[in-house]
Short mmCIF file of C-alpha atoms in Angstrom, two decimals:
data_model
loop_
_atom_site.label_atom_id
_atom_site.label_comp_id
_atom_site.label_asym_id
_atom_site.label_seq_id
_atom_site.Cartn_x
_atom_site.Cartn_y
_atom_site.Cartn_z
CA MET Y 10 0.00 0.00 0.00
CA THR Y 11 1.36 3.41 -0.89
CA ILE Y 12 0.45 6.94 -0.01
CA SER Y 13 0.17 9.35 -2.89
CA ALA Y 14 2.74 12.08 -2.62
CA ALA Y 15 0.17 14.67 -3.63
CA ALA Y 16 -1.75 14.03 -0.43
CA ARG Y 17 0.97 15.70 1.56
CA PRO Y 18 1.61 19.08 0.04
CA THR Y 19 4.13 20.61 2.41
CA GLU Y 20 7.46 18.90 2.64
CA ARG Y 21 8.64 18.72 6.20
CA ILE Y 22 12.20 19.13 7.17
CA GLN Y 23 13.16 15.94 8.97
CA ARG Y 24 15.19 16.67 12.05
CA SER Y 25 17.84 14.32 13.31
CA PRO Y 26 17.14 12.89 16.77
CA VAL Y 27 19.76 15.26 18.21
CA GLY Y 28 18.19 18.22 16.45
CA ARG Y 29 14.77 17.25 17.70
CA TYR Y 30 16.11 16.83 21.23
CA ARG Y 31 17.64 20.28 21.18
CA HIS Y 32 14.51 21.78 19.70
CA SER Y 33 12.28 20.33 22.45
CA LEU Y 34 14.78 21.15 25.19
CA TRP Y 35 15.01 24.74 24.08
CA LEU Y 36 11.22 25.10 23.78
CA LEU Y 37 10.66 23.88 27.34
CA THR Y 38 13.49 26.00 28.67
CA LYS Y 39 12.04 29.05 26.97
CA ARG Y 40 8.65 28.18 28.42
CA ASP Y 41 10.12 28.05 31.93
CA LEU Y 42 11.84 31.39 31.49
CA HIS Y 43 8.81 32.93 29.84
CA VAL Y 44 6.51 31.87 32.66
CA ARG Y 45 9.02 33.15 35.17
CA TYR Y 46 9.81 36.50 33.61
CA ALA Y 47 6.63 37.43 31.77
CA THR Y 48 3.79 36.45 34.07
CA ASN Y 49 4.62 38.79 36.90
CA ALA Y 50 5.60 42.42 36.80
CA LEU Y 51 8.80 42.08 38.80
CA GLY Y 52 9.89 38.90 36.98
CA TYR Y 53 13.61 39.61 36.72
CA VAL Y 54 13.80 41.31 40.10
CA TRP Y 55 12.35 38.25 41.85
CA SER Y 56 15.03 35.98 40.44
CA ILE Y 57 17.85 38.10 41.88
CA LEU Y 58 16.11 39.35 45.01
CA ASP Y 59 16.56 36.11 46.90
CA PRO Y 60 20.36 35.75 46.53
CA LEU Y 61 20.78 39.49 47.01
CA LEU Y 62 18.80 39.50 50.24
CA MET Y 63 20.62 36.45 51.56
CA ALA Y 64 23.99 37.95 50.68
CA GLY Y 65 22.94 41.12 52.50
CA ILE Y 66 21.98 39.14 55.59
CA TYR Y 67 25.25 37.16 55.68
CA PHE Y 68 27.19 40.36 55.12
CA LEU Y 69 25.45 41.92 58.09
CA VAL Y 70 25.78 38.89 60.35
CA PHE Y 71 29.39 38.03 59.54
CA THR Y 72 31.01 41.44 59.18
CA VAL Y 73 28.99 43.61 61.53
CA ILE Y 74 28.12 41.16 64.28
CA PHE Y 75 30.81 38.45 64.25
CA HIS Y 76 33.62 40.57 62.76
CA ARG Y 77 34.55 37.68 60.44
CA GLY Y 78 36.68 35.25 62.43
CA GLY Y 79 39.74 35.02 60.24
CA ILE Y 80 38.06 35.49 56.86
CA THR Y 81 39.91 38.38 55.33
CA GLU Y 82 38.52 38.42 51.82
CA GLU Y 83 37.84 42.02 50.86
CA PRO Y 84 35.38 43.27 49.61
CA TYR Y 85 33.41 40.54 51.35
CA ILE Y 86 30.13 41.39 49.60
CA VAL Y 87 31.75 40.50 46.24
CA PHE Y 88 33.04 37.25 47.74
CA LEU Y 89 29.53 36.45 49.02
CA LEU Y 90 27.75 37.26 45.77
CA SER Y 91 30.23 35.41 43.56
CA GLY Y 92 29.31 32.30 45.55
CA MET Y 93 25.63 33.00 46.28
CA LEU Y 94 24.60 33.44 42.65
CA PRO Y 95 25.86 30.04 41.40
CA TRP Y 96 24.56 28.50 44.62
CA THR Y 97 21.11 29.85 43.68
CA TRP Y 98 21.43 27.99 40.38
CA PHE Y 99 22.43 24.78 42.19
CA ASN Y 100 19.80 25.11 44.88
CA GLY Y 101 16.98 26.06 42.50
CA ALA Y 102 17.75 23.24 40.10
CA VAL Y 103 18.03 20.52 42.76
CA SER Y 104 14.80 21.58 44.46
CA ASP Y 105 13.04 21.62 41.09
CA PHE Y 106 14.33 18.11 40.31
CA THR Y 107 12.01 16.77 42.99
CA ARG Y 108 9.07 17.94 40.88
CA ALA Y 109 10.61 17.37 37.44
CA TYR Y 110 8.18 14.59 36.51
CA SER Y 111 5.16 15.30 38.65
CA ARG Y 112 4.85 18.94 37.55
CA ASP Y 113 4.50 18.10 33.87
CA ALA Y 114 2.74 14.76 34.29
CA LYS Y 115 0.03 15.55 31.72
CA LEU Y 116 2.57 16.57 29.13
CA ILE Y 117 4.73 13.50 29.77
CA ARG Y 118 1.64 11.32 29.33
CA SER Y 119 0.92 12.82 25.92
CA VAL Y 120 4.23 13.67 24.23
CA ALA Y 121 6.89 11.08 23.47
CA ILE Y 122 10.08 13.10 23.80
CA PRO Y 123 13.24 11.74 25.45
CA ARG Y 124 12.61 11.74 29.19
CA THR Y 125 15.95 13.29 30.10
CA ILE Y 126 14.66 16.57 28.68
CA TRP Y 127 12.52 17.09 31.78
CA ILE Y 128 15.71 17.16 33.85
CA ASN Y 129 18.01 18.97 31.47
CA ARG Y 130 15.58 21.78 30.85
CA ILE Y 131 15.69 22.59 34.60
CA VAL Y 132 19.51 22.65 34.54
CA LEU Y 133 19.45 24.88 31.47
CA SER Y 134 16.75 27.34 32.53
CA LYS Y 135 18.21 27.79 36.03
CA GLY Y 136 21.65 28.18 34.44
CA ILE Y 137 20.36 30.92 32.16
CA GLU Y 138 18.79 32.64 35.14
CA TYR Y 139 22.21 32.53 36.78
CA LEU Y 140 23.83 34.16 33.76
CA PHE Y 141 21.11 36.82 33.78
CA SER Y 142 21.93 37.57 37.41
CA LEU Y 143 25.62 38.26 36.72
CA PRO Y 144 25.09 42.01 36.05
CA VAL Y 145 24.23 42.30 39.75
CA LEU Y 146 27.66 40.93 40.62
CA ALA Y 147 29.26 43.23 38.06
CA PHE Y 148 27.51 46.16 39.69
CA PHE Y 149 28.97 45.35 43.12
CA VAL Y 150 32.41 44.72 41.63
CA ILE Y 151 32.41 48.19 40.10
CA VAL Y 152 30.95 49.94 43.14
CA THR Y 153 33.43 48.35 45.57
CA GLY Y 154 36.33 48.58 43.14
CA ALA Y 155 37.16 44.88 43.48
CA GLN Y 156 40.10 43.52 41.46
CA VAL Y 157 39.29 41.20 38.57
CA HIS Y 158 41.89 38.48 37.91
CA TRP Y 159 42.67 36.24 34.95
CA GLN Y 160 40.89 33.38 36.73
CA LEU Y 161 37.68 34.93 35.44
CA ALA Y 162 38.53 33.05 32.22
CA LEU Y 163 37.89 29.79 34.14
CA MET Y 164 34.16 30.56 34.28
CA PRO Y 165 33.30 28.20 31.37
CA LEU Y 166 35.04 25.37 33.24
CA ALA Y 167 32.98 26.11 36.34
CA LEU Y 168 29.76 26.24 34.30
CA LEU Y 169 30.64 22.89 32.71
CA ILE Y 170 31.43 21.17 36.01
CA GLN Y 171 28.26 22.53 37.59
CA ALA Y 172 26.11 21.48 34.62
CA VAL Y 173 27.54 17.93 34.66
CA LEU Y 174 27.03 17.68 38.42
CA LEU Y 175 23.47 18.97 38.19
CA ILE Y 176 22.51 16.63 35.33
CA GLY Y 177 23.87 13.71 37.35
CA LEU Y 178 21.95 14.74 40.46
CA GLY Y 179 18.81 15.30 38.39
CA LEU Y 180 18.98 11.84 36.82
CA LEU Y 181 19.38 10.46 40.33
CA VAL Y 182 16.80 12.48 42.23
CA ALA Y 183 13.97 13.03 39.75
CA PRO Y 184 13.05 9.35 39.16
CA LEU Y 185 13.57 8.27 42.78
CA VAL Y 186 11.23 10.96 44.11
CA MET Y 187 8.42 9.30 42.15
CA PHE Y 188 8.74 6.22 44.37
CA PHE Y 189 9.90 7.71 47.64
CA ARG Y 190 7.95 10.90 48.25
CA ASP Y 191 9.86 11.54 51.46
CA LEU Y 192 12.93 12.18 49.36
CA GLU Y 193 11.57 15.62 48.54
CA ARG Y 194 11.91 16.68 52.19
CA VAL Y 195 15.24 14.92 52.57
CA VAL Y 196 16.59 16.81 49.57
CA ARG Y 197 15.45 20.11 51.01
CA LEU Y 198 17.20 19.42 54.32
CA LEU Y 199 20.38 18.25 52.59
CA LEU Y 200 20.46 21.39 50.48
CA ARG Y 201 20.30 23.56 53.56
CA LEU Y 202 23.13 21.58 55.14
CA LEU Y 203 25.19 21.63 51.94
CA PHE Y 204 25.00 25.38 51.73
CA TYR Y 205 26.90 25.82 54.98
CA VAL Y 206 29.50 23.10 54.40
CA SER Y 207 30.33 23.84 50.75
CA ALA Y 208 32.59 26.88 51.02
CA VAL Y 209 30.05 29.29 49.58
CA LEU Y 210 30.40 31.83 52.40
CA TYR Y 211 34.06 31.21 53.18
CA PRO Y 212 37.18 30.07 51.31
CA ALA Y 213 38.02 26.36 51.30
CA THR Y 214 41.14 27.11 53.38
CA ALA Y 215 38.93 28.22 56.26
CA VAL Y 216 37.89 24.61 56.90
CA PRO Y 217 39.82 23.69 60.09
CA LYS Y 218 42.38 20.87 59.73
CA ASP Y 219 41.75 19.69 63.29
CA PHE Y 220 38.19 18.75 62.39
CA PRO Y 221 38.95 15.66 60.26
CA ILE Y 222 35.40 14.64 59.30
CA PHE Y 223 34.61 18.13 58.00
CA LYS Y 224 37.99 18.35 56.27
CA VAL Y 225 37.63 15.02 54.46
CA PHE Y 226 34.04 15.82 53.46
CA SER Y 227 35.13 19.22 52.22
CA ASP Y 228 37.92 17.72 50.10
CA LEU Y 229 35.54 15.22 48.53
CA ASN Y 230 32.57 17.60 48.11
CA PRO Y 231 32.46 18.56 44.42
CA LEU Y 232 30.90 21.90 45.30
CA VAL Y 233 33.96 23.12 47.22
CA GLY Y 234 36.34 23.11 44.26
CA LEU Y 235 33.55 24.48 42.09
CA PHE Y 236 32.88 27.52 44.26
CA GLY Y 237 36.64 27.99 44.51
CA ILE Y 238 36.66 28.67 40.75
CA TYR Y 239 33.78 31.13 41.03
CA HIS Y 240 35.50 32.99 43.89
CA SER Y 241 38.90 32.98 42.21
CA ALA Y 242 37.89 35.55 39.59
CA PHE Y 243 38.18 38.12 42.38
CA PHE Y 244 40.11 36.19 45.03
CA PRO Y 245 42.77 34.19 43.14
CA ASN Y 246 44.03 32.52 46.34
CA ASP Y 247 40.79 30.56 46.47
CA LEU Y 248 41.73 28.53 43.38
CA HIS Y 249 43.00 25.10 44.38
CA TRP Y 250 43.61 22.80 41.45
CA ASP Y 251 43.48 19.66 43.60
CA LEU Y 252 39.98 20.63 44.73
CA VAL Y 253 38.98 21.49 41.15
CA LEU Y 254 40.14 18.05 40.05
CA SER Y 255 38.23 16.40 42.89
CA SER Y 256 35.20 18.45 41.87
CA ALA Y 257 35.44 17.40 38.21
CA ILE Y 258 35.87 13.71 39.09
CA GLY Y 259 33.04 13.87 41.62
CA SER Y 260 30.71 15.43 39.07
CA VAL Y 261 31.44 12.74 36.49
CA ILE Y 262 30.85 10.05 39.14
CA PHE Y 263 27.47 11.59 39.93
CA LEU Y 264 26.67 11.68 36.22
CA ILE Y 265 27.45 7.96 35.90
CA ILE Y 266 25.46 7.00 39.00
CA GLY Y 267 22.60 9.22 37.85
CA TRP Y 268 22.53 7.63 34.42
CA LEU Y 269 22.51 4.11 35.89
CA VAL Y 270 19.61 4.93 38.20
CA TYR Y 271 17.71 6.81 35.51
CA SER Y 272 18.01 4.12 32.85
CA ARG Y 273 16.91 1.40 35.27
CA THR Y 274 13.93 3.25 36.69
CA ILE Y 275 12.46 5.25 33.82
CA ARG Y 276 10.05 2.44 32.79
CA SER Y 277 8.56 2.38 36.24
CA VAL Y 278 8.48 6.17 36.41
CA LEU Y 279 6.33 6.32 33.29
CA LYS Y 280 3.93 3.77 34.77
CA GLU Y 281 3.53 5.96 37.82
CA MET Y 282 2.54 8.97 35.71
CA MET L 2 13.51 12.86 2.88
CA THR L 3 9.85 13.72 3.32
CA THR L 4 7.41 11.81 5.45
CA SER L 5 5.15 11.36 2.41
CA THR L 6 7.42 8.72 1.00
CA THR L 7 6.96 6.46 4.04
CA THR L 8 5.25 3.25 3.04
CA GLY L 9 5.09 -0.33 4.23
CA THR L 10 4.52 -1.23 7.85
CA MET L 11 3.91 1.76 10.10
CA ILE L 12 3.37 0.16 13.49
CA GLU L 13 4.80 -3.18 14.49
CA ALA L 14 4.27 -4.73 17.89
CA THR L 15 6.14 -7.93 18.68
CA ASP L 16 5.26 -9.99 21.78
CA VAL L 17 4.49 -6.89 23.75
CA GLY L 18 3.91 -7.23 27.47
CA ILE L 19 3.63 -4.68 30.25
CA ARG L 20 2.87 -5.19 33.90
CA PHE L 21 1.55 -2.90 36.57
CA LYS L 22 1.36 -3.04 40.30
CA ARG L 23 -1.99 -4.15 41.55
CA ASN L 24 -1.75 -2.06 44.65
CA ARG L 25 -0.10 1.25 44.00
CA SER L 26 0.36 2.10 47.62
CA SER L 27 2.16 -1.13 48.41
CA ARG L 28 5.60 -0.75 49.79
CA ARG L 29 8.44 -0.56 47.36
CA SER L 30 12.00 -1.43 48.13
CA PHE L 31 15.13 -0.31 46.39
CA LYS L 32 15.83 -3.92 45.46
CA ASP L 33 12.43 -4.13 43.84
CA LEU L 34 13.03 -1.06 41.74
CA PHE L 35 16.32 -2.16 40.30
CA SER L 36 15.65 -5.83 39.72
CA SER L 37 15.83 -7.06 36.15
CA ARG L 38 12.79 -6.43 34.00
CA GLN L 39 12.93 -9.96 32.64
CA ARG L 40 12.17 -11.53 35.99
CA ARG L 41 8.92 -13.33 36.61
CA SER L 42 5.91 -11.42 37.74
CA LYS L 43 5.49 -10.91 41.46
CA PRO L 44 2.22 -11.71 43.21
CA ASP L 45 1.27 -8.06 43.61
CA GLU L 46 1.77 -7.35 39.93
CA PHE L 47 -0.36 -8.23 36.95
CA TRP L 48 0.20 -8.24 33.23
CA ALA L 49 -1.96 -5.51 31.73
CA LEU L 50 -1.04 -6.84 28.31
CA ARG L 51 0.93 -9.86 27.26
CA ASN L 52 2.01 -11.58 24.04
CA VAL L 53 0.46 -8.91 21.85
CA SER L 54 1.74 -8.91 18.27
CA PHE L 55 0.35 -7.10 15.27
CA ALA L 56 1.46 -4.96 12.34
CA VAL L 57 -0.34 -1.99 10.84
CA PRO L 58 0.46 -1.15 7.22
CA ALA L 59 0.53 2.45 5.99
CA GLY L 60 -2.87 3.94 5.32
CA GLU L 61 -4.87 1.56 7.49
CA ALA L 62 -7.29 2.68 10.22
CA VAL L 63 -7.30 0.28 13.15
CA GLY L 64 -9.87 0.36 15.93
CA VAL L 65 -9.13 -1.19 19.33
CA VAL L 66 -12.14 -2.85 20.94
CA GLY L 67 -12.52 -4.33 24.39
CA ARG L 68 -14.09 -3.88 27.78
CA ASN L 69 -12.81 -1.45 30.38
CA GLY L 70 -9.57 -2.51 31.98
CA GLN L 71 -8.51 -4.88 29.21
CA GLY L 72 -5.55 -2.73 28.23
CA LYS L 73 -6.91 -0.61 25.36
CA SER L 74 -5.50 2.67 26.58
CA THR L 75 -2.30 0.98 27.67
CA LEU L 76 -1.82 -0.36 24.15
CA LEU L 77 -2.49 3.07 22.74
CA LYS L 78 0.09 4.63 25.06
CA LEU L 79 2.62 2.01 24.07
CA VAL L 80 2.09 2.86 20.41
CA ALA L 81 2.34 6.57 21.20
CA GLY L 82 5.60 5.86 23.03
CA VAL L 83 4.60 7.54 26.29
CA ILE L 84 5.09 4.29 28.23
CA LEU L 85 7.59 1.55 27.51
CA PRO L 86 6.92 -2.21 27.36
CA ASP L 87 8.48 -4.64 29.86
CA GLU L 88 8.61 -7.37 27.22
CA GLY L 89 8.84 -7.28 23.46
CA THR L 90 9.06 -4.22 21.24
CA VAL L 91 6.79 -1.63 19.71
CA GLU L 92 8.22 -0.13 16.56
CA VAL L 93 6.62 2.99 15.15
CA LYS L 94 8.22 3.92 11.88
CA ALA L 95 7.00 7.46 11.34
CA GLY L 96 5.98 10.48 13.36
CA THR L 97 2.78 10.33 15.38
CA ALA L 98 0.11 12.90 16.12
CA PRO L 99 -1.26 11.70 19.45
CA LEU L 100 -4.75 12.83 20.42
CA ILE L 101 -4.20 11.70 24.00
CA GLU L 102 -4.78 14.11 26.87
CA ILE L 103 -4.56 16.76 24.22
CA THR L 104 -4.81 19.73 26.55
CA GLY L 105 -1.95 18.36 28.66
CA GLY L 106 0.80 20.44 27.11
CA PHE L 107 -0.99 23.74 27.51
CA VAL L 108 0.24 26.14 30.17
CA ASP L 109 -2.46 28.05 32.04
CA ASP L 110 -0.55 31.29 32.38
CA LEU L 111 0.59 31.60 28.79
CA SER L 112 -1.54 33.08 26.02
CA VAL L 113 -3.28 30.89 23.47
CA ARG L 114 -0.77 32.04 20.86
CA ASP L 115 2.26 31.06 22.96
CA ASN L 116 0.61 27.75 23.79
CA VAL L 117 0.04 26.89 20.14
CA TYR L 118 3.72 27.53 19.38
CA LEU L 119 4.81 25.54 22.43
CA THR L 120 2.66 22.46 21.86
CA ALA L 121 3.15 22.28 18.11
CA GLY L 122 6.87 22.79 18.66
CA LEU L 123 7.09 19.99 21.21
CA HIS L 124 5.48 17.70 18.66
CA GLY L 125 8.27 18.57 16.26
CA MET L 126 7.04 21.50 14.17
CA SER L 127 9.45 24.31 13.42
CA LYS L 128 8.52 27.94 13.97
CA ALA L 129 8.19 28.56 10.23
CA GLU L 130 5.81 25.62 9.85
CA ILE L 131 3.66 26.86 12.71
CA ASP L 132 3.64 30.39 11.25
CA GLU L 133 2.38 28.93 8.00
CA ARG L 134 -0.41 26.94 9.67
CA PHE L 135 -1.28 29.31 12.47
CA ASP L 136 -4.38 30.69 10.75
CA ASP L 137 -5.60 27.20 9.86
CA ILE L 138 -5.23 26.12 13.47
CA THR L 139 -7.03 29.08 15.01
CA GLY L 140 -9.61 29.08 12.23
CA PHE L 141 -10.44 25.42 12.82
CA ALA L 142 -10.69 25.97 16.57
CA ASP L 143 -12.99 28.95 15.93
CA ILE L 144 -11.23 30.76 18.71
CA GLY L 145 -12.04 34.29 17.51
CA ASN L 146 -10.23 37.08 19.28
CA PHE L 147 -9.06 35.08 22.28
CA LEU L 148 -5.57 34.59 20.83
CA ASP L 149 -3.82 36.71 23.43
CA THR L 150 -6.00 35.62 26.34
CA PRO L 151 -4.29 33.47 28.96
CA TYR L 152 -5.20 29.84 28.29
CA LYS L 153 -6.79 29.42 31.73
CA HIS L 154 -9.48 31.96 30.86
CA LEU L 155 -10.84 29.94 27.95
CA SER L 156 -13.99 27.88 28.32
CA SER L 157 -13.39 24.14 28.55
CA GLY L 158 -14.87 23.70 25.06
CA MET L 159 -12.45 26.22 23.60
CA LYS L 160 -9.53 24.53 25.34
CA VAL L 161 -10.31 21.20 23.72
CA ARG L 162 -10.96 22.83 20.33
CA ILE L 163 -7.63 24.61 20.17
CA ALA L 164 -5.79 21.50 21.38
CA PHE L 165 -7.50 19.30 18.77
CA ALA L 166 -6.72 21.86 16.07
CA VAL L 167 -3.02 21.91 16.94
CA ILE L 168 -2.56 18.14 17.00
CA THR L 169 -4.46 17.52 13.77
CA GLN L 170 -2.37 20.14 11.98
CA LEU L 171 0.80 18.26 12.85
CA ASP L 172 0.94 16.58 9.47
CA GLU L 173 2.37 13.38 10.92
CA PRO L 174 1.66 10.16 9.01
CA ILE L 175 0.24 8.34 12.05
CA LEU L 176 -2.77 9.52 14.02
CA ILE L 177 -3.40 8.10 17.48
CA VAL L 178 -6.84 8.81 18.92
CA ASP L 179 -8.01 8.08 22.47
CA GLU L 180 -11.72 8.82 22.88
CA VAL L 181 -11.17 12.57 22.67
CA LEU L 182 -14.22 12.85 20.51
CA ALA L 183 -16.44 12.37 23.51
CA VAL L 184 -15.90 16.04 24.33
CA GLY L 185 -17.07 19.23 22.70
CA ASP L 186 -20.52 20.10 21.39
CA ARG L 187 -22.14 18.15 18.59
CA MET L 188 -21.23 20.62 15.89
CA PHE L 189 -17.57 20.61 16.80
CA ARG L 190 -17.57 16.83 17.13
CA GLU L 191 -18.90 16.53 13.58
CA LYS L 192 -16.16 18.91 12.44
CA CYS L 193 -13.57 16.71 14.15
CA TYR L 194 -15.01 13.61 12.44
CA LYS L 195 -14.74 15.36 9.09
CA ARG L 196 -11.17 16.38 9.81
CA ILE L 197 -10.21 12.83 10.76
CA GLU L 198 -11.90 11.46 7.64
CA GLU L 199 -10.04 14.01 5.55
CA MET L 200 -6.76 12.96 7.14
CA LEU L 201 -7.52 9.30 6.52
CA SER L 202 -8.35 9.97 2.88
CA GLN L 203 -4.94 11.58 2.54
CA GLY L 204 -3.44 8.21 3.34
CA ARG L 205 -2.68 8.53 7.02
CA THR L 206 -2.51 5.57 9.35
CA MET L 207 -4.77 5.66 12.38
CA PHE L 208 -4.79 3.85 15.70
CA PHE L 209 -8.09 4.43 17.43
CA VAL L 210 -9.58 3.55 20.81
CA SER L 211 -13.26 4.10 21.45
CA HIS L 212 -16.26 2.61 23.18
CA ASN L 213 -18.52 4.03 20.55
CA GLU L 214 -19.32 1.36 17.97
CA LYS L 215 -20.65 3.92 15.51
CA GLU L 216 -17.40 5.90 15.57
CA ILE L 217 -15.32 2.77 15.12
CA ARG L 218 -17.39 1.61 12.14
CA ARG L 219 -17.20 5.05 10.61
CA PHE L 220 -13.41 5.27 10.58
CA CYS L 221 -11.88 1.85 10.92
CA THR L 222 -11.43 -0.97 8.45
CA ARG L 223 -9.65 -3.31 10.82
CA GLY L 224 -10.15 -4.16 14.47
CA LEU L 225 -8.06 -5.44 17.34
CA TYR L 226 -10.10 -7.11 20.08
CA LEU L 227 -8.44 -7.12 23.47
CA ASN L 228 -9.74 -9.59 26.01
CA ASP L 229 -8.19 -11.11 29.10
CA HIS L 230 -5.12 -8.84 28.76
CA GLY L 231 -4.20 -10.28 25.40
CA LEU L 232 -5.06 -9.90 21.74
CA ALA L 233 -8.12 -12.12 21.24
CA LEU L 234 -8.87 -11.31 17.61
CA ASP L 235 -7.19 -9.34 14.84
CA SER L 236 -9.50 -9.12 11.85
CA ASP L 237 -11.73 -6.82 9.78
CA ILE L 238 -13.79 -4.45 11.87
CA ASP L 239 -17.14 -6.23 11.31
CA SER L 240 -15.91 -9.59 12.56
CA VAL L 241 -14.21 -7.97 15.53
CA LEU L 242 -17.32 -6.07 16.58
CA ALA L 243 -19.48 -9.14 16.02
CA ARG L 244 -17.23 -11.23 18.25
CA TYR L 245 -17.17 -8.51 20.92
CA ASN L 246 -20.95 -8.31 20.86
CA ILE L 247 -21.27 -12.09 21.18
CA ASP L 248 -18.90 -12.09 24.17
CA TYR L 249 -20.46 -9.17 25.96
CA GLY L 250 -23.86 -8.76 24.31
CA ALA L 251 -23.95 -5.02 23.68
#
């Protein structure tokens, strides 16, 4: 049986699977950003208000009240923001992973696109929000007259490590939450803990050597080396290549674990939809 | 390559089986989740479908018949690729336009216009293609001047109309229909019927699930009768409906 060619007047451009993947990923990312920025008047302001407020609070608490025990980074507000903004990306993405499948359940039940898109679009849209928030950092750098160093050129490396780490965590967390609802709360608690132990507010060297559990955890925590790169654009002493290496290896390990969990559970996830 | 040159077998299911948990709230363990999918069924699981094999050639309209809970919608979802089989394979050799939960992709807070671009795009249309068909889509849905209204403010009838219009403009060679025609007023339903008939006459392949015998007879030439979680009969639509009526005396 054949179909007459005349029946189908418009010739469609056939996309390769990769092209189709990118097309769908970009559409959903744009949708996320559109909903976020266009549906409320203060769209952009909201996305930077949270890290800005938190940085303001830490600045107040640590410099005015505690007089910064030993942390000499100056200007401290630039140090805080250069860590807080990528942390907002990390934090926002990981908390959204817990709803990656449930939030778009109806769409997942009706459109057959590769299921990793639901995770990657969170990584991408939160990453773009991070890039959009960088002018705020630039503003504080100019106002405080902070020095910019060549390590700023390492930004793409930091973005890459963070993206790999986030994709791995997403592949791990998003499917498991469908079976263990409690995981959503666990993730939220872990995120809060991680924030304080991941050298966002202080340089990695501030972790005391006479506190072995913390020290070992800090050396293995992929976030520590990562935030070191972000800080080093303004505070070059915070760049430690051994920590960066540990961070890169850790991120790849998470990606592998994530992929194993994802590929073994996705069938069951779809049945739960 | 254009999709219009696609001929031969469009949908091929080989020994398809899928199992579900009988009791969704039952406790799950990590071990359970990661165990091999080839293992034997556990007592709290059942096979929603098993040993189902069939092939649909290009241009054929197939209706799936069976009582509630015999796996009709599951089979349809397997063909649409939104769930994956535990056994066997489902091969779909061309793009599909799935009329399943058609309003699912629409975002409440976005305008109708944005939603049309989003949904059509997710189903694989490029921006230029949507531009070209935009008037056809909104014209078919009879949506008037609500184009820039947030989707959530549309009436439920309008929501279904715009969703139907988008999916049927997809120009994919395979149409998958899951009882969506039960919605909308009679006039719009008739319009949908006409649109589906038009698409079939253009040589599209259709996979159709319905409880409505009249609808099935109107569109389909071949039937698949699902009974007891398996394929009981694969034949022309009249024999399939006759057998179904003997079994369950409609």
